[in-house]
mmCIF file of C-alpha atoms (C1' of nucleotides) in Angstrom:
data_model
loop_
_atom_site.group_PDB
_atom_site.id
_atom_site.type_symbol
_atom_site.label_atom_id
_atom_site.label_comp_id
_atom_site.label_asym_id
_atom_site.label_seq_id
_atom_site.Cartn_x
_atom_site.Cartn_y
_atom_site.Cartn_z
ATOM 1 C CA UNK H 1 3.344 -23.322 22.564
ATOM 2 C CA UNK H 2 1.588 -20.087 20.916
ATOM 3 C CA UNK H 3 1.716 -19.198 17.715
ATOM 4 C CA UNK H 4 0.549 -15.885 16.544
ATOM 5 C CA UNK H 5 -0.083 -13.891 13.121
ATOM 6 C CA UNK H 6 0.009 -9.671 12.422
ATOM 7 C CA UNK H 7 -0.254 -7.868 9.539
ATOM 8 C CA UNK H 8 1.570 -4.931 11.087
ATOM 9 C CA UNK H 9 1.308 -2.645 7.951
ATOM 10 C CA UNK H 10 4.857 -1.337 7.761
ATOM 11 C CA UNK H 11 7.531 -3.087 9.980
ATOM 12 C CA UNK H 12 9.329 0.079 10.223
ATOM 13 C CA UNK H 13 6.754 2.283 12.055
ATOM 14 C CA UNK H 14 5.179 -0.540 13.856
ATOM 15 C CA UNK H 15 8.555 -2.322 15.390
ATOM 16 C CA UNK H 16 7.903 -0.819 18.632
ATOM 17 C CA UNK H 17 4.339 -1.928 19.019
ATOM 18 C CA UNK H 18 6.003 -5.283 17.986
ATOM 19 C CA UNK H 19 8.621 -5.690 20.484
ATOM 20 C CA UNK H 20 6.381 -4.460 23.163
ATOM 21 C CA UNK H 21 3.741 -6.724 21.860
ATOM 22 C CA UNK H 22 6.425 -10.071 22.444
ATOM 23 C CA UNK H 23 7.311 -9.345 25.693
ATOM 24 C CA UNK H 24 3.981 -9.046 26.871
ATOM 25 C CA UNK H 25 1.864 -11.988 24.590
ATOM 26 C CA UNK H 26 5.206 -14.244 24.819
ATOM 27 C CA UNK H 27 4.108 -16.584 21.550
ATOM 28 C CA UNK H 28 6.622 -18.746 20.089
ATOM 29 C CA UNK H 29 6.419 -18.225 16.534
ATOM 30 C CA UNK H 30 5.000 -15.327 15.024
ATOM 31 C CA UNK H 31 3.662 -14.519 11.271
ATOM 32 C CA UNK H 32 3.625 -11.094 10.100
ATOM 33 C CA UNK H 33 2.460 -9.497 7.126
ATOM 34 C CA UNK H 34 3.193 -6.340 5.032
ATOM 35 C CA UNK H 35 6.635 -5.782 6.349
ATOM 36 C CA UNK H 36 6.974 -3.258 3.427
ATOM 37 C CA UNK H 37 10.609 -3.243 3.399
ATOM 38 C CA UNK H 38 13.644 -5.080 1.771
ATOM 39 C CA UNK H 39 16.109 -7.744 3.701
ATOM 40 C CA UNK H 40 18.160 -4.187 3.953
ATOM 41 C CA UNK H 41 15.530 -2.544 6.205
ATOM 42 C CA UNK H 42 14.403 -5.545 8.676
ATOM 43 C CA UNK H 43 15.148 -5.824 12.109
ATOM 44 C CA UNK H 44 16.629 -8.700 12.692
ATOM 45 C CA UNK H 45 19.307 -7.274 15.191
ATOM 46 C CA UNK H 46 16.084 -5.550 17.427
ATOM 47 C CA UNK H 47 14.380 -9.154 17.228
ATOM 48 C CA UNK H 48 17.372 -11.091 17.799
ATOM 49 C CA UNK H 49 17.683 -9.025 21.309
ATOM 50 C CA UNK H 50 13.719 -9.953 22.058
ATOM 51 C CA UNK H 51 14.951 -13.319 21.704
ATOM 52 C CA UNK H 52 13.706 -14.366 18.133
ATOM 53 C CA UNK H 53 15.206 -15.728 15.032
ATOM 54 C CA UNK H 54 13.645 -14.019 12.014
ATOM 55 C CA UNK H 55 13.097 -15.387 8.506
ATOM 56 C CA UNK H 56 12.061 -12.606 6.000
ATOM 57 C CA UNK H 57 10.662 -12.637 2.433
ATOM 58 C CA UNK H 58 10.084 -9.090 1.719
ATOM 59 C CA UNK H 59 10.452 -6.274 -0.895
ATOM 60 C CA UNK H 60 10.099 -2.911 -1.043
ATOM 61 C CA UNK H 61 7.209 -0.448 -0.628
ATOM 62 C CA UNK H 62 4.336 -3.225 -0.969
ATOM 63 C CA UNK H 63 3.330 -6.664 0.967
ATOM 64 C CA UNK H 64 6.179 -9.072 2.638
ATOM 65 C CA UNK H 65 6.015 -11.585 5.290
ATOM 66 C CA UNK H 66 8.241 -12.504 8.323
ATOM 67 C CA UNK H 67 8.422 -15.222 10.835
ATOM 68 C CA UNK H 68 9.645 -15.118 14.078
ATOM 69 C CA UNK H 69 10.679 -17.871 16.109
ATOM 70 C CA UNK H 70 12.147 -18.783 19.628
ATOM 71 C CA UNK H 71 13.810 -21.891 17.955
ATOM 72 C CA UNK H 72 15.093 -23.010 14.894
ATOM 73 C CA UNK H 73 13.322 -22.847 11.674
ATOM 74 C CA UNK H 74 13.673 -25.610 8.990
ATOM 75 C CA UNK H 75 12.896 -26.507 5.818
ATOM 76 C CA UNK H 76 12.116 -22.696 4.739
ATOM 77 C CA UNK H 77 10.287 -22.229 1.654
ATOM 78 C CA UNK H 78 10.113 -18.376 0.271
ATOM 79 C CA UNK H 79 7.375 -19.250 -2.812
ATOM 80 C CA UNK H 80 4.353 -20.575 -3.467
ATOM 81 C CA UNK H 81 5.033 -23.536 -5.719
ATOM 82 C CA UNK H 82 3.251 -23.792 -9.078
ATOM 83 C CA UNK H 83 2.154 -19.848 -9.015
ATOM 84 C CA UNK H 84 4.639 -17.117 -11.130
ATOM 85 C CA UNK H 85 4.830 -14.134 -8.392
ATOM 86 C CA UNK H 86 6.129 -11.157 -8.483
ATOM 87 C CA UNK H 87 4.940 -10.297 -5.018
ATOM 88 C CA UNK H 88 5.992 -11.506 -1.537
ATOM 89 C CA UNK H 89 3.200 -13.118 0.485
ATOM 90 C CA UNK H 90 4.543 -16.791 1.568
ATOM 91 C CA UNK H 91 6.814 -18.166 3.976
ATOM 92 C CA UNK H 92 7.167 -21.381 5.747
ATOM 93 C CA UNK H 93 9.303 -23.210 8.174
ATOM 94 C CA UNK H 94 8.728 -26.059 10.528
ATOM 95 C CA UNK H 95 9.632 -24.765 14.079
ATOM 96 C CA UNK H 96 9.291 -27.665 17.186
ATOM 97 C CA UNK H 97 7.759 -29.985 14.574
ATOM 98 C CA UNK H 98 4.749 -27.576 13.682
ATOM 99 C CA UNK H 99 4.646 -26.844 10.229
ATOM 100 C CA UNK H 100 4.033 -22.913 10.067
ATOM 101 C CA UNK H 101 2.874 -21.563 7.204
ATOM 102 C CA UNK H 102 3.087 -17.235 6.851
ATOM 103 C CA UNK H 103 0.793 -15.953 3.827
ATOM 104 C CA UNK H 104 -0.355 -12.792 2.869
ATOM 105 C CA UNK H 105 -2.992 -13.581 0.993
ATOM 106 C CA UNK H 106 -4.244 -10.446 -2.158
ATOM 107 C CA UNK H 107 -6.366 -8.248 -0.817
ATOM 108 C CA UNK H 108 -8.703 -8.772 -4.450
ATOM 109 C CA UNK H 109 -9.612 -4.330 -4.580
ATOM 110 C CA UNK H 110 -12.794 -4.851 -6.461
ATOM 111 C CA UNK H 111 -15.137 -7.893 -7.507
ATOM 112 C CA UNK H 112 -14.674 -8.429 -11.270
ATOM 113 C CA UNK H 113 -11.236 -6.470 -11.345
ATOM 114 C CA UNK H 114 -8.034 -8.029 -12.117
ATOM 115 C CA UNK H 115 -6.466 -7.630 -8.609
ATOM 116 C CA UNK H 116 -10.034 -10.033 -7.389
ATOM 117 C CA UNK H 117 -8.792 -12.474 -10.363
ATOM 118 C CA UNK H 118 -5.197 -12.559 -9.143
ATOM 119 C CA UNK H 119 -6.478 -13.292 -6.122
ATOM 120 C CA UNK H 120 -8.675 -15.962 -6.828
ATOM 121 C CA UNK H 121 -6.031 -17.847 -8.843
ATOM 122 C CA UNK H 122 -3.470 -17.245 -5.465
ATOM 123 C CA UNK H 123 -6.040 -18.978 -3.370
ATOM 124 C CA UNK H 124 -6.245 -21.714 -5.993
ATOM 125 C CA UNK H 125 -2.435 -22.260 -5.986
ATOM 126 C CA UNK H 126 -2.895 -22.378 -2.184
ATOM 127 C CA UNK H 127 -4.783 -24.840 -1.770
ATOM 128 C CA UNK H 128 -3.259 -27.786 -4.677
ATOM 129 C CA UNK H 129 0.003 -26.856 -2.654
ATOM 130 C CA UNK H 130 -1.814 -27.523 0.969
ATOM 131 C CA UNK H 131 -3.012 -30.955 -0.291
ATOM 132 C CA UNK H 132 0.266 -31.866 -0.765
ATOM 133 C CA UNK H 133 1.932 -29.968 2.351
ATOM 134 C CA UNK H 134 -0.941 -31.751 4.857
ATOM 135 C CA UNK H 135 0.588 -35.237 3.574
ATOM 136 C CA UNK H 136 4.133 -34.031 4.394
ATOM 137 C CA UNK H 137 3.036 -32.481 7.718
ATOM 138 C CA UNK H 138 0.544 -33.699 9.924
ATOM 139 C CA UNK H 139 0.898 -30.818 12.325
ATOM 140 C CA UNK H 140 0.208 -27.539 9.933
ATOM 141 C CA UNK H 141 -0.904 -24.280 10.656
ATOM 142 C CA UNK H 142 -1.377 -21.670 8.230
ATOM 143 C CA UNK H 143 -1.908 -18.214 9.318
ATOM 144 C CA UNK H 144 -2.150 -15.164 7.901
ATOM 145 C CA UNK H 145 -4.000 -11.711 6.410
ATOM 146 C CA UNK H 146 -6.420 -14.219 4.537
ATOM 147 C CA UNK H 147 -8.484 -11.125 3.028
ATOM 148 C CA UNK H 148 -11.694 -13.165 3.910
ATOM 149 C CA UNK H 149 -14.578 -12.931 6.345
ATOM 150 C CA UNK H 150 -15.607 -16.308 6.161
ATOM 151 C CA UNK H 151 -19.404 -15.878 7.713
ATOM 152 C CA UNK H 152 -21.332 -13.075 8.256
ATOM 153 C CA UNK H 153 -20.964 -13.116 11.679
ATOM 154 C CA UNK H 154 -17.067 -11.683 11.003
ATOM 155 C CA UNK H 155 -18.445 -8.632 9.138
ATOM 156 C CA UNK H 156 -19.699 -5.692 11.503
ATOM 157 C CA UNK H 157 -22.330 -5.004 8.783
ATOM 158 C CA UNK H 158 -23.081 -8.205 6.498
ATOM 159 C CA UNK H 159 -25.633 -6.364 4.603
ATOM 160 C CA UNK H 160 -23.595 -3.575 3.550
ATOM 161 C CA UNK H 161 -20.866 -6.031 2.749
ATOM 162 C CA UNK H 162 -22.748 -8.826 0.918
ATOM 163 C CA UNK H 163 -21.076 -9.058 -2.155
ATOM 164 C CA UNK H 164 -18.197 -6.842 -1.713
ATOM 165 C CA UNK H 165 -14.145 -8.189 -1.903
ATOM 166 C CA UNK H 166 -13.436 -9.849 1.064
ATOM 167 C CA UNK H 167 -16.633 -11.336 1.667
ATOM 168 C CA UNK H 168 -17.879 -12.465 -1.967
ATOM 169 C CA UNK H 169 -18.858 -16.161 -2.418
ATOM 170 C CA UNK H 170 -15.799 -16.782 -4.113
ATOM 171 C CA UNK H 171 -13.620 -15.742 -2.261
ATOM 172 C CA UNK H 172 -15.714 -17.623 0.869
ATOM 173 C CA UNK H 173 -15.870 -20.747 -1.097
ATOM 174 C CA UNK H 174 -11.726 -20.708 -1.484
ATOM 175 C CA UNK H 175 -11.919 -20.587 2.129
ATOM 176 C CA UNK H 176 -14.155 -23.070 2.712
ATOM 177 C CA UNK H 177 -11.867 -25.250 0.512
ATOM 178 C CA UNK H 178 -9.318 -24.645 3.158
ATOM 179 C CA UNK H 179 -11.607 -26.304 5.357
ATOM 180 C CA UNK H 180 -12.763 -28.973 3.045
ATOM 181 C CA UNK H 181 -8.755 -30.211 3.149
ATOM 182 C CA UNK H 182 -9.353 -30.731 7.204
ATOM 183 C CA UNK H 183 -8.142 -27.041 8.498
ATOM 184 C CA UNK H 184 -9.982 -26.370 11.451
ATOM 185 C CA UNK H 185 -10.530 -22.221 12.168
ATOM 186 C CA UNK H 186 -8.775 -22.322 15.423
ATOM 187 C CA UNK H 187 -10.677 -19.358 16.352
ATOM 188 C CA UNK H 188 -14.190 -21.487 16.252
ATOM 189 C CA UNK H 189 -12.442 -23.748 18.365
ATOM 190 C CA UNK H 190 -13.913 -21.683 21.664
ATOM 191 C CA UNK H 191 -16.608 -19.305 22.423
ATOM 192 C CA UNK H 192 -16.256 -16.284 21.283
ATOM 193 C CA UNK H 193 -17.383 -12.785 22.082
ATOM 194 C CA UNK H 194 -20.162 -11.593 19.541
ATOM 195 C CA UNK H 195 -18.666 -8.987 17.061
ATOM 196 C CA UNK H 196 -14.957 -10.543 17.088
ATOM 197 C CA UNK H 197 -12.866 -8.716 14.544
ATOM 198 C CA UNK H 198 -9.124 -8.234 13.638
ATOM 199 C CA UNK H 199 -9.279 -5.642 10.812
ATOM 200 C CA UNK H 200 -11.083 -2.109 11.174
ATOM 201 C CA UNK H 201 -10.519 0.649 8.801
ATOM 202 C CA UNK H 202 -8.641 3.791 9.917
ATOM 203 C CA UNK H 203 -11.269 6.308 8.732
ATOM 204 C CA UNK H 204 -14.864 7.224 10.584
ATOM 205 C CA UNK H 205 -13.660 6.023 13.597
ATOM 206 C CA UNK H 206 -14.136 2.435 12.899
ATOM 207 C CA UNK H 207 -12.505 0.808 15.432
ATOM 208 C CA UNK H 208 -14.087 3.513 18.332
ATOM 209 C CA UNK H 209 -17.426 1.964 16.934
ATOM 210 C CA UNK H 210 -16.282 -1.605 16.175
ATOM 211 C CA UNK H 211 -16.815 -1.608 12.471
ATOM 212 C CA UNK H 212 -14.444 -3.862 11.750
ATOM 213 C CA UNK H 213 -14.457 -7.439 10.101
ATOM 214 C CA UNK H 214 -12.302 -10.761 10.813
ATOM 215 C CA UNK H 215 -9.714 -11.244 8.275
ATOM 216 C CA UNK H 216 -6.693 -12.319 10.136
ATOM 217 C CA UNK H 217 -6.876 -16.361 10.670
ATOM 218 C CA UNK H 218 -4.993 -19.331 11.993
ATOM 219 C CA UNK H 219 -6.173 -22.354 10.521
ATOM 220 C CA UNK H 220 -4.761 -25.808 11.767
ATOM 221 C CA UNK H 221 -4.288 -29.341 10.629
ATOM 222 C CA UNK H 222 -6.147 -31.966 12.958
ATOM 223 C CA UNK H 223 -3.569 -33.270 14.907
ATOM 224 C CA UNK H 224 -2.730 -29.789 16.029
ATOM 225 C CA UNK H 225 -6.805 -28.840 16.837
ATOM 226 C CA UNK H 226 -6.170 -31.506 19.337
ATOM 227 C CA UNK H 227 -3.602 -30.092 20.794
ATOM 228 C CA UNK H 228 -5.194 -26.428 20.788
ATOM 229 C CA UNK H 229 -6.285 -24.700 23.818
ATOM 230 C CA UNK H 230 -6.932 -21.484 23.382
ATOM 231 C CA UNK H 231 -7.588 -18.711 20.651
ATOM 232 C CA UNK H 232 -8.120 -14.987 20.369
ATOM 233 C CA UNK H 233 -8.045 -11.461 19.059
ATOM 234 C CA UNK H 234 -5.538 -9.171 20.840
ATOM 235 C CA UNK H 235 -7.042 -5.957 20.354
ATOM 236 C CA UNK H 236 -4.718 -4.312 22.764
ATOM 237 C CA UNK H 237 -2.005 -2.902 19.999
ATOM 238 C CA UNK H 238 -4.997 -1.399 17.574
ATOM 239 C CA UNK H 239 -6.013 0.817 21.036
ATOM 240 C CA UNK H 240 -2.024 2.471 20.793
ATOM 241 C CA UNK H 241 -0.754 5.511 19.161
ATOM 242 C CA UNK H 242 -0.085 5.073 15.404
ATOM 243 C CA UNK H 243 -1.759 1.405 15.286
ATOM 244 C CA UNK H 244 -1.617 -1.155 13.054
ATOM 245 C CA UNK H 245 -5.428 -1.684 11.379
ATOM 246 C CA UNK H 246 -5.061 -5.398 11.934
ATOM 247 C CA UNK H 247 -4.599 -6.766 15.520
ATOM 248 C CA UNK H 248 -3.061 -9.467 16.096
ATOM 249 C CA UNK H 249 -4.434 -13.376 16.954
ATOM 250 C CA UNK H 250 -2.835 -15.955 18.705
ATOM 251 C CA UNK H 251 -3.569 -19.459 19.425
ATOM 252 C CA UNK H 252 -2.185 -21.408 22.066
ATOM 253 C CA UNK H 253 -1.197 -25.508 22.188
ATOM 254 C CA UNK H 254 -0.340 -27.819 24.632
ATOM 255 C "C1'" DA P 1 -20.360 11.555 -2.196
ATOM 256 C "C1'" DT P 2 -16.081 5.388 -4.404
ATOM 257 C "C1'" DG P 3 -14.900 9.995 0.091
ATOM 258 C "C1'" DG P 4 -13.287 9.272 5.005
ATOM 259 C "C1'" DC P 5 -6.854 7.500 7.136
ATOM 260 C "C1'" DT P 6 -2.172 5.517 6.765
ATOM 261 C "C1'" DT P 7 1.943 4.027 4.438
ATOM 262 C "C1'" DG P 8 5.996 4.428 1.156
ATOM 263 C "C1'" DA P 9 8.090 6.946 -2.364
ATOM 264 C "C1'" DG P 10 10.028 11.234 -2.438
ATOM 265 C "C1'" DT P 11 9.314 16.830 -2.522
ATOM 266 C "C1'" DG P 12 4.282 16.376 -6.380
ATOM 267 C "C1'" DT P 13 0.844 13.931 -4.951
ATOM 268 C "C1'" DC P 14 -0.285 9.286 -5.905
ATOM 269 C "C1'" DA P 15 -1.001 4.026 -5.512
ATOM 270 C "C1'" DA P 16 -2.615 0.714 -2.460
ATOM 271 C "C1'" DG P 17 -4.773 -1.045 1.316
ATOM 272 C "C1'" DA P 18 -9.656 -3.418 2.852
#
DNA sequence: ATGGCTTGAGTGTCAAGA
């Protein structure tokens, strides 16, 4: 079984990088983030074709999350309970017994601004819901545009970044909280190549040079790290015309 | 140099991303 999350920045423009993505990587389920459209302007006719049931929780112009699956989703959940949200960055279902959790998690803008504060208190809200969720669902795995480097070895230049949104100490400890609840970075499962990254800006040639940073996560309950056998960055689809900045990662389970 | 691209909205250019 693989499960897989993308923040494909605009579903629209990036659908066929998606669908030629799925018939090559094959996962099972797949997160995706900033969709950027309403229910009106999804795919779901293109995906059922790939052979995928979609679930979508999106809105217009900003953010919105899908998940794709090659069976049945249950027990959906569109909202992150006990947080008022306007915006669309959660969806779950439990496909083959895996609990799969979709989040786009704030991107914070600036330390100290209200966007970082919003952000903060989403991460909070997280992770009281994951307490409970874990009880309910021994085999979890939450995946998504988590807006955090986690170490310094995910940031391309941890000097110039120390500090900065996506890489502050608050926003590290909230992920490190994560961890604290028994999520296991399925990434950190395996050895990985030095200078791993999912994210790299579109400007300055970032991605020609590898500035980039490691953002994009799938974090998993224990009784699916036992289960995991594999994990890693697909940097194929950022190398295509019109990319995506993120690429996608994808974990794999016996 | 708070820039550099890309997207959606919408027809001017701006907000937002990370």
């Amino acid at each position: 079984m693989k499960l897989a999350t993308w923040n494909v920045n605009s579903l629209k423009v990036r659908l066929p990088h998606l669908l030629g993505w799925l018939a090559s990587a094959q996962p099972d389920v797949v997160c995706l983030q900033e969709t950027k459209t309403e229910d009106a302007g999804f795919p779901f006719a293109e995906l059922a074709a790939a052979g995928y049931q979609a679930l979508h929780n999106g809105q217009k112009t900003y953010n919105g999350v899908a998940l794709l699956a090659r069976s049945e989703p249950s027990e959906v959940l569109r909202a992150l309970p006990g947080f008022e949200d306007g915006q669309k960055r959660l969806l779950a279902a439990t496909v083959a017994g895996v609990r799969c959790i979709c989040a786009y998690m704030p991107n914070g803008q600036a330390v100290g601004s209200e966007k970082y504060a919003y952000k903060l208190a989403w991460l909070d809200a997280l992770a009281r819901w994951l307490q409970d969720e874990l009880k309910r669902f021994p085999q979890l795995a939450l995946l998504g545009d988590f807006n955090i480097a986690p170490e310094d070895r995910d940031v391309h230049d941890p000097q110039a970044w120390q500090g900065q949104v996506l890489c502050s100490e608050p926003e590290r400890a909230a992920f490190r909280r994560f961890i604290d609840l028994g999520l296991v970075d399925a990434f950190r499962l395996f050895p990985q190549p030095e200078k791993s990254f999912t994210w790299w800006d579109y400007r300055m040639m970032a991605f020609r040079r590898n500035h980039g940073l490691r953002i994009d996560h799938i974090l998993v309950s224990p009784r699916l790290a036992a289960r995991c056998r594999a994990c890693l960055i697909d940097v194929a689809p950022r190398k295509l015309e019109r990319p995506s900045d993120h690429a996608p990662v994808i974990a794999e389970f016996v």
